[in-house]
mmCIF file of C-alpha atoms in Angstrom:
data_model
loop_
_atom_site.group_PDB
_atom_site.id
_atom_site.type_symbol
_atom_site.label_atom_id
_atom_site.label_comp_id
_atom_site.label_asym_id
_atom_site.label_seq_id
_atom_site.Cartn_x
_atom_site.Cartn_y
_atom_site.Cartn_z
ATOM 1 C CA MET B 1232 31.312 -17.313 5.598
ATOM 2 C CA GLU B 1233 30.229 -20.875 4.712
ATOM 3 C CA ARG B 1234 26.504 -21.371 4.192
ATOM 4 C CA LYS B 1235 24.430 -24.515 3.938
ATOM 5 C CA ILE B 1236 20.766 -25.310 3.788
ATOM 6 C CA LEU B 1237 18.951 -28.498 4.978
ATOM 7 C CA ILE B 1238 15.377 -29.306 3.912
ATOM 8 C CA GLU B 1239 13.577 -32.170 5.559
ATOM 9 C CA LYS B 1240 10.019 -33.462 5.539
ATOM 10 C CA ARG B 1241 8.509 -34.804 8.826
ATOM 11 C CA ASP B 1242 5.032 -34.925 10.378
ATOM 12 C CA ASN B 1243 3.440 -33.458 7.295
ATOM 13 C CA ARG B 1244 5.638 -30.413 7.433
ATOM 14 C CA ILE B 1245 8.621 -29.149 5.496
ATOM 15 C CA ARG B 1246 11.313 -27.521 7.610
ATOM 16 C CA THR B 1247 14.169 -25.477 6.156
ATOM 17 C CA PHE B 1248 17.250 -25.046 8.233
ATOM 18 C CA PHE B 1249 19.851 -22.381 7.323
ATOM 19 C CA LEU B 1250 23.422 -22.864 8.508
ATOM 20 C CA GLU B 1251 26.237 -20.358 8.733
ATOM 21 C CA ASP B 1252 29.677 -21.736 9.645
ATOM 22 C CA GLY B 1253 28.052 -24.899 10.740
ATOM 23 C CA GLU B 1254 25.549 -23.379 13.075
ATOM 24 C CA ILE B 1255 21.770 -23.369 12.483
ATOM 25 C CA VAL B 1256 20.675 -19.732 12.402
ATOM 26 C CA GLU B 1257 17.260 -19.868 10.960
ATOM 27 C CA ILE B 1258 14.412 -22.459 10.891
ATOM 28 C CA HIS B 1259 11.456 -22.050 8.484
ATOM 29 C CA SER B 1260 8.468 -24.367 8.979
ATOM 30 C CA ALA B 1261 5.458 -24.758 6.673
ATOM 31 C CA PRO B 1262 2.788 -27.432 5.986
ATOM 32 C CA GLU B 1263 3.767 -30.040 3.408
ATOM 33 C CA GLU B 1264 0.922 -28.790 1.229
ATOM 34 C CA ASP B 1265 0.247 -25.109 2.023
ATOM 35 C CA ARG B 1266 -2.165 -24.507 -0.825
ATOM 36 C CA GLY B 1267 -5.449 -26.038 0.529
ATOM 37 C CA ALA B 1268 -8.851 -24.507 0.358
ATOM 38 C CA GLY B 1269 -8.899 -21.009 2.012
ATOM 39 C CA SER B 1270 -5.071 -20.950 2.177
ATOM 40 C CA HIS B 1271 -3.390 -17.776 1.171
ATOM 41 C CA ARG B 1272 0.396 -17.360 0.716
ATOM 42 C CA LEU B 1273 2.571 -14.373 1.302
ATOM 43 C CA GLY B 1274 2.928 -12.684 -2.214
ATOM 44 C CA ASP B 1275 -0.437 -13.855 -3.659
ATOM 45 C CA VAL B 1276 -2.140 -11.219 -5.818
ATOM 46 C CA TYR B 1277 -5.910 -10.900 -6.001
ATOM 47 C CA VAL B 1278 -8.731 -8.663 -7.187
ATOM 48 C CA GLY B 1279 -10.221 -7.701 -3.887
ATOM 49 C CA LYS B 1280 -13.280 -5.863 -2.834
ATOM 50 C CA VAL B 1281 -13.442 -3.093 -0.179
ATOM 51 C CA LYS B 1282 -15.885 -4.306 2.542
ATOM 52 C CA ASN B 1283 -15.332 -1.670 5.199
ATOM 53 C CA ILE B 1284 -13.444 1.658 5.696
ATOM 54 C CA VAL B 1285 -12.278 2.799 9.179
ATOM 55 C CA PRO B 1286 -11.200 6.455 8.763
ATOM 56 C CA ASN B 1287 -9.962 6.957 12.320
ATOM 57 C CA ILE B 1288 -7.173 4.397 11.899
ATOM 58 C CA GLY B 1289 -6.554 5.187 8.194
ATOM 59 C CA ALA B 1290 -7.438 1.633 7.105
ATOM 60 C CA ALA B 1291 -9.973 -0.401 5.171
ATOM 61 C CA PHE B 1292 -10.729 -4.136 5.042
ATOM 62 C CA ILE B 1293 -10.675 -5.767 1.731
ATOM 63 C CA GLU B 1294 -12.177 -9.109 0.972
ATOM 64 C CA ILE B 1295 -9.995 -11.373 -1.266
ATOM 65 C CA GLU B 1296 -12.252 -14.380 -0.877
ATOM 66 C CA LYS B 1297 -15.704 -14.771 0.524
ATOM 67 C CA GLY B 1298 -15.344 -14.279 4.317
ATOM 68 C CA VAL B 1299 -11.641 -13.532 4.143
ATOM 69 C CA ASN B 1300 -11.143 -9.851 5.059
ATOM 70 C CA CYS B 1301 -7.641 -8.295 5.002
ATOM 71 C CA TYR B 1302 -6.249 -5.159 6.559
ATOM 72 C CA TYR B 1303 -5.332 -2.389 3.979
ATOM 73 C CA ASP B 1304 -3.477 0.788 4.744
ATOM 74 C CA MET B 1305 -5.218 3.715 3.049
ATOM 75 C CA LYS B 1306 -1.869 5.376 2.261
ATOM 76 C CA ASP B 1307 -1.643 2.908 -0.576
ATOM 77 C CA THR B 1308 -4.864 4.230 -2.326
ATOM 78 C CA GLY B 1309 -3.173 6.797 -4.452
ATOM 79 C CA THR B 1310 -1.173 4.158 -6.336
ATOM 80 C CA SER B 1311 -3.580 1.213 -6.297
ATOM 81 C CA PHE B 1312 -4.857 -0.257 -9.552
ATOM 82 C CA PHE B 1313 -8.705 -0.306 -9.515
ATOM 83 C CA THR B 1314 -10.712 -2.728 -11.752
ATOM 84 C CA HIS B 1315 -14.017 -1.239 -10.631
ATOM 85 C CA LYS B 1316 -14.867 2.123 -8.948
ATOM 86 C CA SER B 1317 -18.178 2.326 -6.987
ATOM 87 C CA GLY B 1318 -17.904 6.129 -6.156
ATOM 88 C CA LYS B 1319 -15.899 9.248 -6.723
ATOM 89 C CA LYS B 1320 -13.938 9.223 -3.478
ATOM 90 C CA ALA B 1321 -10.434 7.877 -3.438
ATOM 91 C CA LEU B 1322 -11.647 4.665 -1.848
ATOM 92 C CA CYS B 1323 -15.298 3.578 -1.486
ATOM 93 C CA ILE B 1324 -17.062 0.465 -0.200
ATOM 94 C CA GLY B 1325 -17.586 -1.684 -3.211
ATOM 95 C CA ASP B 1326 -14.505 -0.784 -5.051
ATOM 96 C CA GLU B 1327 -12.510 -3.630 -6.578
ATOM 97 C CA LEU B 1328 -8.751 -3.323 -6.733
ATOM 98 C CA VAL B 1329 -5.525 -5.309 -7.114
ATOM 99 C CA VAL B 1330 -3.896 -6.307 -3.922
ATOM 100 C CA GLN B 1331 -1.049 -8.434 -2.738
ATOM 101 C CA ILE B 1332 -0.707 -10.221 0.606
ATOM 102 C CA SER B 1333 2.214 -8.443 2.319
ATOM 103 C CA ARG B 1334 1.948 -10.062 5.814
ATOM 104 C CA GLU B 1335 0.336 -13.370 6.825
ATOM 105 C CA ALA B 1336 -2.384 -13.573 9.524
ATOM 106 C CA VAL B 1337 -0.741 -13.455 12.924
ATOM 107 C CA ARG B 1338 -2.663 -14.706 15.960
ATOM 108 C CA THR B 1339 -5.875 -12.680 16.053
ATOM 109 C CA LYS B 1340 -4.710 -10.222 13.405
ATOM 110 C CA ALA B 1341 -6.032 -10.477 9.846
ATOM 111 C CA PRO B 1342 -3.540 -10.768 6.815
ATOM 112 C CA THR B 1343 -2.336 -7.453 5.476
ATOM 113 C CA VAL B 1344 -2.675 -6.513 1.758
ATOM 114 C CA THR B 1345 -1.128 -3.670 -0.093
ATOM 115 C CA GLY B 1346 -1.866 -2.025 -3.458
ATOM 116 C CA ASN B 1347 1.774 -1.580 -4.018
ATOM 117 C CA ILE B 1348 2.390 -4.859 -5.822
ATOM 118 C CA SER B 1349 5.965 -6.293 -5.825
ATOM 119 C CA PHE B 1350 7.521 -8.552 -8.527
ATOM 120 C CA THR B 1351 10.517 -10.304 -7.018
ATOM 121 C CA GLY B 1352 13.404 -11.835 -8.837
ATOM 122 C CA ARG B 1353 16.748 -13.059 -7.635
ATOM 123 C CA TYR B 1354 18.675 -9.940 -8.315
ATOM 124 C CA ALA B 1355 15.905 -7.245 -8.310
ATOM 125 C CA VAL B 1356 12.451 -6.390 -7.191
ATOM 126 C CA LEU B 1357 10.069 -4.353 -9.319
ATOM 127 C CA THR B 1358 7.644 -2.295 -7.207
ATOM 128 C CA HIS B 1359 4.409 -0.862 -8.405
ATOM 129 C CA GLY B 1360 3.582 2.405 -6.467
ATOM 130 C CA ASN B 1361 7.125 2.922 -5.080
ATOM 131 C CA THR B 1362 8.817 4.554 -7.983
ATOM 132 C CA ARG B 1363 12.379 5.013 -6.552
ATOM 133 C CA ILE B 1364 15.472 3.240 -7.719
ATOM 134 C CA GLY B 1365 17.032 1.699 -4.716
ATOM 135 C CA VAL B 1366 19.960 -0.607 -4.032
ATOM 136 C CA SER B 1367 20.520 -3.030 -1.016
ATOM 137 C CA SER B 1368 22.351 -1.519 1.858
ATOM 138 C CA LYS B 1369 24.569 -4.712 1.939
ATOM 139 C CA ILE B 1370 26.072 -3.927 -1.466
ATOM 140 C CA PRO B 1371 29.267 -1.860 -1.282
ATOM 141 C CA LYS B 1372 28.837 1.962 -1.760
ATOM 142 C CA SER B 1373 30.939 2.093 -4.934
ATOM 143 C CA LEU B 1374 28.827 -0.644 -6.610
ATOM 144 C CA LYS B 1375 25.626 0.813 -5.206
ATOM 145 C CA ASP B 1376 26.382 4.243 -6.798
ATOM 146 C CA GLU B 1377 27.271 2.434 -10.080
ATOM 147 C CA TYR B 1378 23.981 0.614 -10.054
ATOM 148 C CA LYS B 1379 21.990 3.777 -9.395
ATOM 149 C CA GLU B 1380 23.765 5.556 -12.215
ATOM 150 C CA LYS B 1381 23.208 2.822 -14.734
ATOM 151 C CA LEU B 1382 19.543 2.333 -13.782
ATOM 152 C CA SER B 1383 18.688 5.998 -13.694
ATOM 153 C CA CYS B 1384 17.425 5.703 -17.387
ATOM 154 C CA LEU B 1385 14.667 3.323 -16.113
ATOM 155 C CA GLN B 1386 13.114 5.966 -13.736
ATOM 156 C CA ASN B 1387 9.462 6.369 -14.371
ATOM 157 C CA ASP B 1388 6.202 7.313 -12.552
ATOM 158 C CA ARG B 1389 4.644 3.840 -12.577
ATOM 159 C CA TYR B 1390 7.070 1.434 -10.904
ATOM 160 C CA GLY B 1391 10.421 1.402 -9.217
ATOM 161 C CA ILE B 1392 13.389 -1.032 -8.944
ATOM 162 C CA ILE B 1393 15.305 -2.247 -6.001
ATOM 163 C CA VAL B 1394 18.485 -4.149 -6.570
ATOM 164 C CA ARG B 1395 18.986 -7.046 -4.155
ATOM 165 C CA THR B 1396 22.118 -8.196 -2.344
ATOM 166 C CA ASN B 1397 22.435 -11.197 -4.716
ATOM 167 C CA ALA B 1398 23.224 -8.742 -7.527
ATOM 168 C CA LYS B 1399 26.595 -8.019 -5.920
ATOM 169 C CA ASP B 1400 28.212 -11.016 -7.566
ATOM 170 C CA VAL B 1401 26.749 -11.154 -11.045
ATOM 171 C CA PRO B 1402 27.223 -9.197 -14.282
ATOM 172 C CA PHE B 1403 25.165 -6.065 -14.774
ATOM 173 C CA GLN B 1404 23.568 -7.523 -17.841
ATOM 174 C CA ASP B 1405 22.089 -10.447 -15.854
ATOM 175 C CA VAL B 1406 20.366 -7.987 -13.557
ATOM 176 C CA LEU B 1407 19.100 -5.922 -16.526
ATOM 177 C CA ASP B 1408 17.743 -9.032 -18.195
ATOM 178 C CA GLU B 1409 15.936 -9.974 -15.036
ATOM 179 C CA ILE B 1410 14.427 -6.447 -14.711
ATOM 180 C CA SER B 1411 13.181 -6.711 -18.333
ATOM 181 C CA SER B 1412 11.502 -9.981 -17.517
ATOM 182 C CA LEU B 1413 9.909 -8.564 -14.307
ATOM 183 C CA ARG B 1414 8.630 -5.537 -16.389
ATOM 184 C CA GLU B 1415 6.960 -8.008 -18.890
ATOM 185 C CA GLU B 1416 5.293 -9.786 -15.935
ATOM 186 C CA TYR B 1417 4.252 -6.459 -14.471
ATOM 187 C CA GLU B 1418 2.497 -5.354 -17.760
ATOM 188 C CA SER B 1419 0.955 -8.654 -18.287
ATOM 189 C CA LEU B 1420 -0.643 -8.828 -14.774
ATOM 190 C CA PHE B 1421 -2.279 -5.501 -14.888
ATOM 191 C CA GLN B 1422 -3.553 -6.035 -18.408
ATOM 192 C CA THR B 1423 -5.139 -9.200 -17.217
ATOM 193 C CA ALA B 1424 -6.496 -7.629 -14.051
ATOM 194 C CA ALA B 1425 -8.641 -5.265 -16.006
ATOM 195 C CA THR B 1426 -10.668 -8.145 -17.435
ATOM 196 C CA ARG B 1427 -10.895 -10.354 -14.346
ATOM 197 C CA LYS B 1428 -13.829 -10.611 -11.904
ATOM 198 C CA CYS B 1429 -13.662 -10.027 -8.161
ATOM 199 C CA PHE B 1430 -11.758 -12.519 -5.930
ATOM 200 C CA SER B 1431 -9.725 -13.704 -8.935
ATOM 201 C CA CYS B 1432 -6.133 -14.873 -7.973
ATOM 202 C CA LEU B 1433 -3.952 -13.168 -10.493
ATOM 203 C CA LYS B 1434 -0.640 -14.553 -9.252
ATOM 204 C CA SER B 1435 0.051 -17.421 -6.911
ATOM 205 C CA ALA B 1436 3.259 -17.260 -4.821
ATOM 206 C CA LEU B 1437 5.691 -20.149 -4.861
ATOM 207 C CA PRO B 1438 5.619 -22.677 -1.935
ATOM 208 C CA SER B 1439 7.425 -21.250 0.982
ATOM 209 C CA TYR B 1440 10.289 -23.775 0.856
ATOM 210 C CA ILE B 1441 10.899 -22.822 -2.853
ATOM 211 C CA LEU B 1442 10.596 -19.111 -2.051
ATOM 212 C CA ASP B 1443 13.196 -19.506 0.678
ATOM 213 C CA LEU B 1444 15.665 -20.851 -1.885
ATOM 214 C CA LYS B 1445 14.792 -18.193 -4.329
ATOM 215 C CA ASN B 1446 15.419 -15.436 -1.805
ATOM 216 C CA VAL B 1447 18.452 -16.796 0.082
ATOM 217 C CA TYR B 1448 21.820 -14.955 -0.316
ATOM 218 C CA MET B 1449 24.022 -17.389 -2.160
ATOM 219 C CA GLU B 1450 27.486 -16.045 -1.364
ATOM 220 C CA GLY B 1451 29.465 -18.838 0.355
ATOM 221 C CA MET B 1452 26.682 -21.430 -0.223
ATOM 222 C CA LYS B 1453 28.233 -24.864 -0.221
ATOM 223 C CA GLU B 1454 25.226 -27.202 -0.624
ATOM 224 C CA ILE B 1455 21.544 -27.546 -0.277
ATOM 225 C CA ILE B 1456 20.825 -30.940 1.277
ATOM 226 C CA ILE B 1457 17.296 -32.325 0.858
ATOM 227 C CA GLY B 1458 16.303 -35.327 2.931
ATOM 228 C CA ASP B 1459 13.265 -36.444 0.846
ATOM 229 C CA LYS B 1460 13.215 -37.790 -2.785
ATOM 230 C CA GLY B 1461 9.894 -36.169 -3.727
ATOM 231 C CA LEU B 1462 11.040 -32.820 -2.416
ATOM 232 C CA TYR B 1463 14.400 -33.155 -4.209
ATOM 233 C CA THR B 1464 12.610 -33.732 -7.474
ATOM 234 C CA ARG B 1465 10.466 -30.678 -7.127
ATOM 235 C CA ILE B 1466 13.285 -28.489 -6.120
ATOM 236 C CA GLN B 1467 15.405 -29.871 -8.811
ATOM 237 C CA SER B 1468 12.764 -28.947 -11.404
ATOM 238 C CA TYR B 1469 12.565 -25.353 -10.071
ATOM 239 C CA PHE B 1470 16.346 -25.046 -10.251
ATOM 240 C CA ARG B 1471 16.564 -26.428 -13.827
ATOM 241 C CA ALA B 1472 14.058 -23.733 -15.010
ATOM 242 C CA GLU B 1473 15.067 -20.732 -12.768
ATOM 243 C CA LEU B 1474 18.534 -21.328 -11.326
ATOM 244 C CA PRO B 1475 20.444 -23.635 -13.685
ATOM 245 C CA ASP B 1476 23.775 -22.266 -12.514
ATOM 246 C CA LYS B 1477 23.068 -23.350 -8.980
ATOM 247 C CA LEU B 1478 21.778 -26.762 -9.806
ATOM 248 C CA SER B 1479 25.099 -28.481 -8.642
ATOM 249 C CA LEU B 1480 24.391 -27.281 -5.078
ATOM 250 C CA LEU B 1481 21.511 -29.722 -4.714
ATOM 251 C CA LYS B 1482 22.195 -32.915 -2.847
ATOM 252 C CA LEU B 1483 19.779 -35.872 -2.003
ATOM 253 C CA TYR B 1484 20.437 -37.399 1.280
ATOM 254 C CA ASP B 1485 18.529 -40.666 1.610
ATOM 255 C CA ASP B 1486 20.285 -42.821 4.176
ATOM 256 C CA PRO B 1487 17.390 -44.343 6.244
ATOM 257 C CA SER B 1488 19.852 -45.906 8.768
ATOM 258 C CA PHE B 1489 21.008 -42.413 9.781
ATOM 259 C CA PRO B 1490 18.430 -39.671 8.739
ATOM 260 C CA LEU B 1491 19.193 -36.042 8.193
ATOM 261 C CA ASP B 1492 17.739 -35.004 11.502
ATOM 262 C CA LYS B 1493 20.097 -37.229 13.390
ATOM 263 C CA LEU B 1494 23.048 -36.183 11.378
ATOM 264 C CA TYR B 1495 22.640 -32.457 12.064
ATOM 265 C CA SER B 1496 20.519 -32.762 15.328
ATOM 266 C CA THR B 1497 17.721 -30.731 13.699
ATOM 267 C CA GLN B 1498 14.963 -32.058 15.867
ATOM 268 C CA THR B 1499 16.887 -31.247 19.095
ATOM 269 C CA ILE B 1500 17.623 -27.738 17.907
ATOM 270 C CA LEU B 1501 13.972 -27.271 16.889
ATOM 271 C CA GLU B 1502 12.841 -28.333 20.395
ATOM 272 C CA LYS B 1503 15.227 -25.919 22.163
ATOM 273 C CA ALA B 1504 14.002 -23.134 19.854
ATOM 274 C CA LEU B 1505 10.475 -23.697 21.069
ATOM 275 C CA ARG B 1506 11.412 -23.647 24.788
ATOM 276 C CA GLU B 1507 10.940 -20.652 26.909
ATOM 277 C CA ARG B 1508 14.515 -20.823 28.343
ATOM 278 C CA ALA B 1509 17.764 -20.553 26.524
ATOM 279 C CA TRP B 1510 20.954 -21.322 28.375
ATOM 280 C CA LEU B 1511 24.242 -19.320 28.226
ATOM 281 C CA LYS B 1512 27.759 -20.711 28.562
ATOM 282 C CA THR B 1513 28.362 -18.428 31.539
ATOM 283 C CA GLY B 1514 25.578 -20.235 33.616
ATOM 284 C CA GLY B 1515 22.999 -17.533 32.952
ATOM 285 C CA TYR B 1516 19.962 -17.854 30.785
ATOM 286 C CA LEU B 1517 17.330 -16.057 28.782
ATOM 287 C CA ILE B 1518 13.563 -16.268 29.355
ATOM 288 C CA ILE B 1519 11.859 -15.585 26.060
ATOM 289 C CA GLN B 1520 8.091 -14.850 26.298
ATOM 290 C CA PRO B 1521 6.050 -13.774 23.232
ATOM 291 C CA THR B 1522 2.820 -11.905 23.980
ATOM 292 C CA GLU B 1523 0.056 -10.429 21.877
ATOM 293 C CA ALA B 1524 1.673 -6.968 21.774
ATOM 294 C CA LEU B 1525 5.462 -7.696 21.970
ATOM 295 C CA THR B 1526 8.113 -10.117 22.962
ATOM 296 C CA VAL B 1527 9.942 -9.918 26.352
ATOM 297 C CA ILE B 1528 13.445 -11.311 26.812
ATOM 298 C CA ASP B 1529 14.652 -11.467 30.344
ATOM 299 C CA VAL B 1530 18.373 -12.023 31.102
ATOM 300 C CA ASN B 1531 19.096 -13.927 34.272
ATOM 301 C CA SER B 1532 22.551 -14.456 35.910
ATOM 302 C CA GLY B 1533 21.525 -17.936 36.965
ATOM 303 C CA LYS B 1534 24.469 -20.014 38.257
ATOM 304 C CA THR B 1535 26.891 -17.095 37.904
ATOM 305 C CA ALA B 1536 25.093 -15.227 40.777
ATOM 306 C CA ALA B 1537 26.637 -17.484 43.329
ATOM 307 C CA LYS B 1538 30.199 -16.514 42.188
ATOM 308 C CA ALA B 1539 29.704 -12.866 42.802
ATOM 309 C CA GLY B 1540 31.995 -11.250 45.382
ATOM 310 C CA SER B 1541 32.844 -7.621 45.724
ATOM 311 C CA ARG B 1542 30.842 -4.826 44.047
ATOM 312 C CA ALA B 1543 33.614 -4.574 41.314
ATOM 313 C CA GLN B 1544 33.424 -8.330 40.752
ATOM 314 C CA SER B 1545 29.617 -8.250 40.587
ATOM 315 C CA GLU B 1546 29.796 -5.478 37.905
ATOM 316 C CA GLU B 1547 32.227 -7.418 35.880
ATOM 317 C CA GLY B 1548 30.136 -10.680 36.289
ATOM 318 C CA ALA B 1549 26.992 -8.777 35.164
ATOM 319 C CA MET B 1550 28.918 -7.416 32.115
ATOM 320 C CA LYS B 1551 30.122 -10.844 31.094
ATOM 321 C CA VAL B 1552 26.731 -12.356 31.335
ATOM 322 C CA ASN B 1553 25.189 -9.461 29.464
ATOM 323 C CA MET B 1554 27.623 -9.548 26.687
ATOM 324 C CA GLU B 1555 26.988 -13.202 26.083
ATOM 325 C CA ALA B 1556 23.263 -12.522 26.445
ATOM 326 C CA ALA B 1557 23.421 -9.827 23.747
ATOM 327 C CA ARG B 1558 24.947 -12.427 21.239
ATOM 328 C CA GLU B 1559 22.476 -15.110 22.208
ATOM 329 C CA ALA B 1560 19.421 -12.762 22.156
ATOM 330 C CA ALA B 1561 20.275 -11.627 18.666
ATOM 331 C CA ARG B 1562 20.729 -15.326 17.620
ATOM 332 C CA GLN B 1563 17.426 -16.346 19.168
ATOM 333 C CA ILE B 1564 15.581 -13.485 17.611
ATOM 334 C CA ARG B 1565 16.583 -14.638 14.127
ATOM 335 C CA LEU B 1566 16.322 -18.431 14.954
ATOM 336 C CA ARG B 1567 12.780 -18.089 16.248
ATOM 337 C CA ASN B 1568 11.799 -15.428 13.621
ATOM 338 C CA LEU B 1569 10.590 -13.063 16.436
ATOM 339 C CA SER B 1570 9.256 -9.807 15.113
ATOM 340 C CA GLY B 1571 7.542 -6.533 15.911
ATOM 341 C CA ILE B 1572 8.522 -4.959 19.263
ATOM 342 C CA ILE B 1573 11.015 -6.838 21.405
ATOM 343 C CA ILE B 1574 12.044 -5.742 24.959
ATOM 344 C CA ILE B 1575 15.234 -7.100 26.471
ATOM 345 C CA ASP B 1576 15.827 -6.730 30.219
ATOM 346 C CA PHE B 1577 19.593 -7.082 30.767
ATOM 347 C CA ILE B 1578 21.142 -7.344 34.181
ATOM 348 C CA ASN B 1579 21.461 -3.880 35.728
ATOM 349 C CA MET B 1580 24.969 -2.322 35.572
ATOM 350 C CA GLY B 1581 26.345 0.797 37.231
ATOM 351 C CA SER B 1582 28.901 1.774 34.562
ATOM 352 C CA GLU B 1583 27.656 3.855 31.656
ATOM 353 C CA GLU B 1584 30.696 2.704 29.743
ATOM 354 C CA HIS B 1585 29.688 -0.926 30.138
ATOM 355 C CA THR B 1586 26.285 -0.054 29.024
ATOM 356 C CA ARG B 1587 27.747 1.594 25.775
ATOM 357 C CA GLN B 1588 29.836 -1.409 25.156
ATOM 358 C CA LEU B 1589 26.826 -3.737 25.626
ATOM 359 C CA LEU B 1590 24.611 -1.743 23.177
ATOM 360 C CA HIS B 1591 27.594 -1.674 20.625
ATOM 361 C CA GLU B 1592 27.885 -5.454 20.885
ATOM 362 C CA PHE B 1593 24.149 -6.000 20.576
ATOM 363 C CA ARG B 1594 23.892 -3.848 17.472
ATOM 364 C CA PHE B 1595 26.788 -5.687 15.845
ATOM 365 C CA HIS B 1596 25.024 -9.045 16.177
ATOM 366 C CA LEU B 1597 21.601 -7.775 15.196
ATOM 367 C CA ALA B 1598 23.139 -6.428 12.020
ATOM 368 C CA LYS B 1599 23.915 -9.990 10.876
ATOM 369 C CA ASP B 1600 20.107 -10.588 10.467
ATOM 370 C CA PRO B 1601 19.040 -10.415 6.842
ATOM 371 C CA ILE B 1602 15.570 -9.155 7.986
ATOM 372 C CA GLN B 1603 15.592 -5.491 8.961
ATOM 373 C CA THR B 1604 16.302 -5.349 12.687
ATOM 374 C CA SER B 1605 16.894 -2.042 14.680
ATOM 375 C CA LEU B 1606 18.016 -1.409 18.256
ATOM 376 C CA VAL B 1607 15.835 1.624 19.016
ATOM 377 C CA ASP B 1608 16.884 2.874 22.428
ATOM 378 C CA ILE B 1609 17.359 2.026 26.057
ATOM 379 C CA THR B 1610 14.628 3.282 28.418
ATOM 380 C CA PRO B 1611 15.104 5.060 31.815
ATOM 381 C CA LEU B 1612 14.340 1.771 33.429
ATOM 382 C CA GLY B 1613 17.168 0.107 31.527
ATOM 383 C CA LEU B 1614 15.096 -1.900 29.035
ATOM 384 C CA VAL B 1615 16.427 -2.220 25.613
ATOM 385 C CA GLU B 1616 14.013 -1.678 22.732
ATOM 386 C CA VAL B 1617 14.405 -3.572 19.429
ATOM 387 C CA THR B 1618 12.038 -3.823 16.383
ATOM 388 C CA ARG B 1619 12.217 -6.326 13.670
ATOM 389 C CA ARG B 1620 10.263 -6.266 10.474
ATOM 390 C CA LYS B 1621 7.297 -8.775 10.348
ATOM 391 C CA VAL B 1622 7.471 -10.883 7.325
ATOM 392 C CA ARG B 1623 6.109 -14.309 8.280
ATOM 393 C CA ARG B 1624 4.703 -16.027 11.417
ATOM 394 C CA PRO B 1625 7.244 -16.745 14.150
ATOM 395 C CA LEU B 1626 8.501 -20.243 14.537
ATOM 396 C CA TYR B 1627 6.476 -21.028 17.681
ATOM 397 C CA GLU B 1628 3.203 -20.001 15.891
ATOM 398 C CA GLU B 1629 3.956 -22.146 12.857
ATOM 399 C CA GLU B 1630 4.735 -25.151 15.012
ATOM 400 C CA ASN B 1631 1.753 -24.592 17.442
ATOM 401 C CA TYR B 1632 -0.697 -24.383 14.532
ATOM 402 C CA HIS B 1633 0.847 -27.712 13.356
ATOM 403 C CA LEU B 1634 0.302 -29.391 16.742
ATOM 404 C CA GLN B 1635 -3.181 -27.968 17.034
ATOM 405 C CA ALA B 1636 -4.116 -29.358 13.637
ATOM 406 C CA ARG B 1637 -2.708 -32.863 14.524
ATOM 407 C CA ARG B 1638 -4.861 -32.869 17.838
ATOM 408 C CA GLU B 1639 -7.920 -31.896 15.924
ATOM 409 C CA ALA B 1640 -7.175 -34.688 13.373
ATOM 410 C CA LEU B 1641 -7.039 -37.140 16.159
#
């Protein structure tokens, strides 16, 4: 698979477009300067204070800055690192502890923090609190077993290690060297934490567009095209320091007569990804409606309905639309960064065999998503249930915040 990344700056936002075999499959959007007052990035580490405990939901609210309260799952308490204890219970109001932002604020929901701090490299992640030795499921089984055997000597009761997909293509020593560096960072952070006051930021996460480049799977990567000179300079500096072997991938595109968004139609694709309706080649279409609790995707036969004839032809027509809808729904879920519970209402079919084929096709395309996405089941009403891990805000929320901020500025 041929991969490519486009990065452009427009309307005070930085947008990163991920291409696979020439098609844009992901769009990440962030403010040009996402480190203003009161701004908190995914991955930031703080000394926080327990403000409230809600036993009936097994959660607490931890303040990481005056007036900024974050959701905290109390299951993390046993492995959390406390810098100050206010009582003898496992968790007390007034306790101060080290936490990391694990999920950004979404709509009305507060940011989520965890006491299980992660230190992420290109090839491995060191995890405080989770002490297992794990290997990415996308690494071949033979290599996975080899990694587990070689890293078994590092097993301990303080932290664990997860080998990432990028480790598949590099020598084992490179992975081991990175783990050693992450371990030094781990020791340094917790030593520092013991002497820092409440609300201290112990570690600032990288800007989101840099983090995207750090985390992206590099196999098949042909080029990273940057449409702004200032951005290019910043990204080039990061690559020189952290990814010197990938420096040749960076390309500056600065043709003002034919800008990057015209060359790759990025603005058009972005606008389509923010619309409620997504058309299918068969003439059908998807209606995609996010709500507070879940996202609903409704499959409509559209123009194909008029072509239906006999019952058998109707069944075959529904199957054709549904198979294309399965591919497009999986694509739209990733493109729009939809997460949480997703319900898909495919066109009703009478054949159980057709339903099995449809679910198989849908699972196949969902499996291409680098973020954990699972087809859970199909309900008695014929609704297909999918869950996708929440990592960052969906695209429509990022862009809506941007539009709202521009209106307020005017």
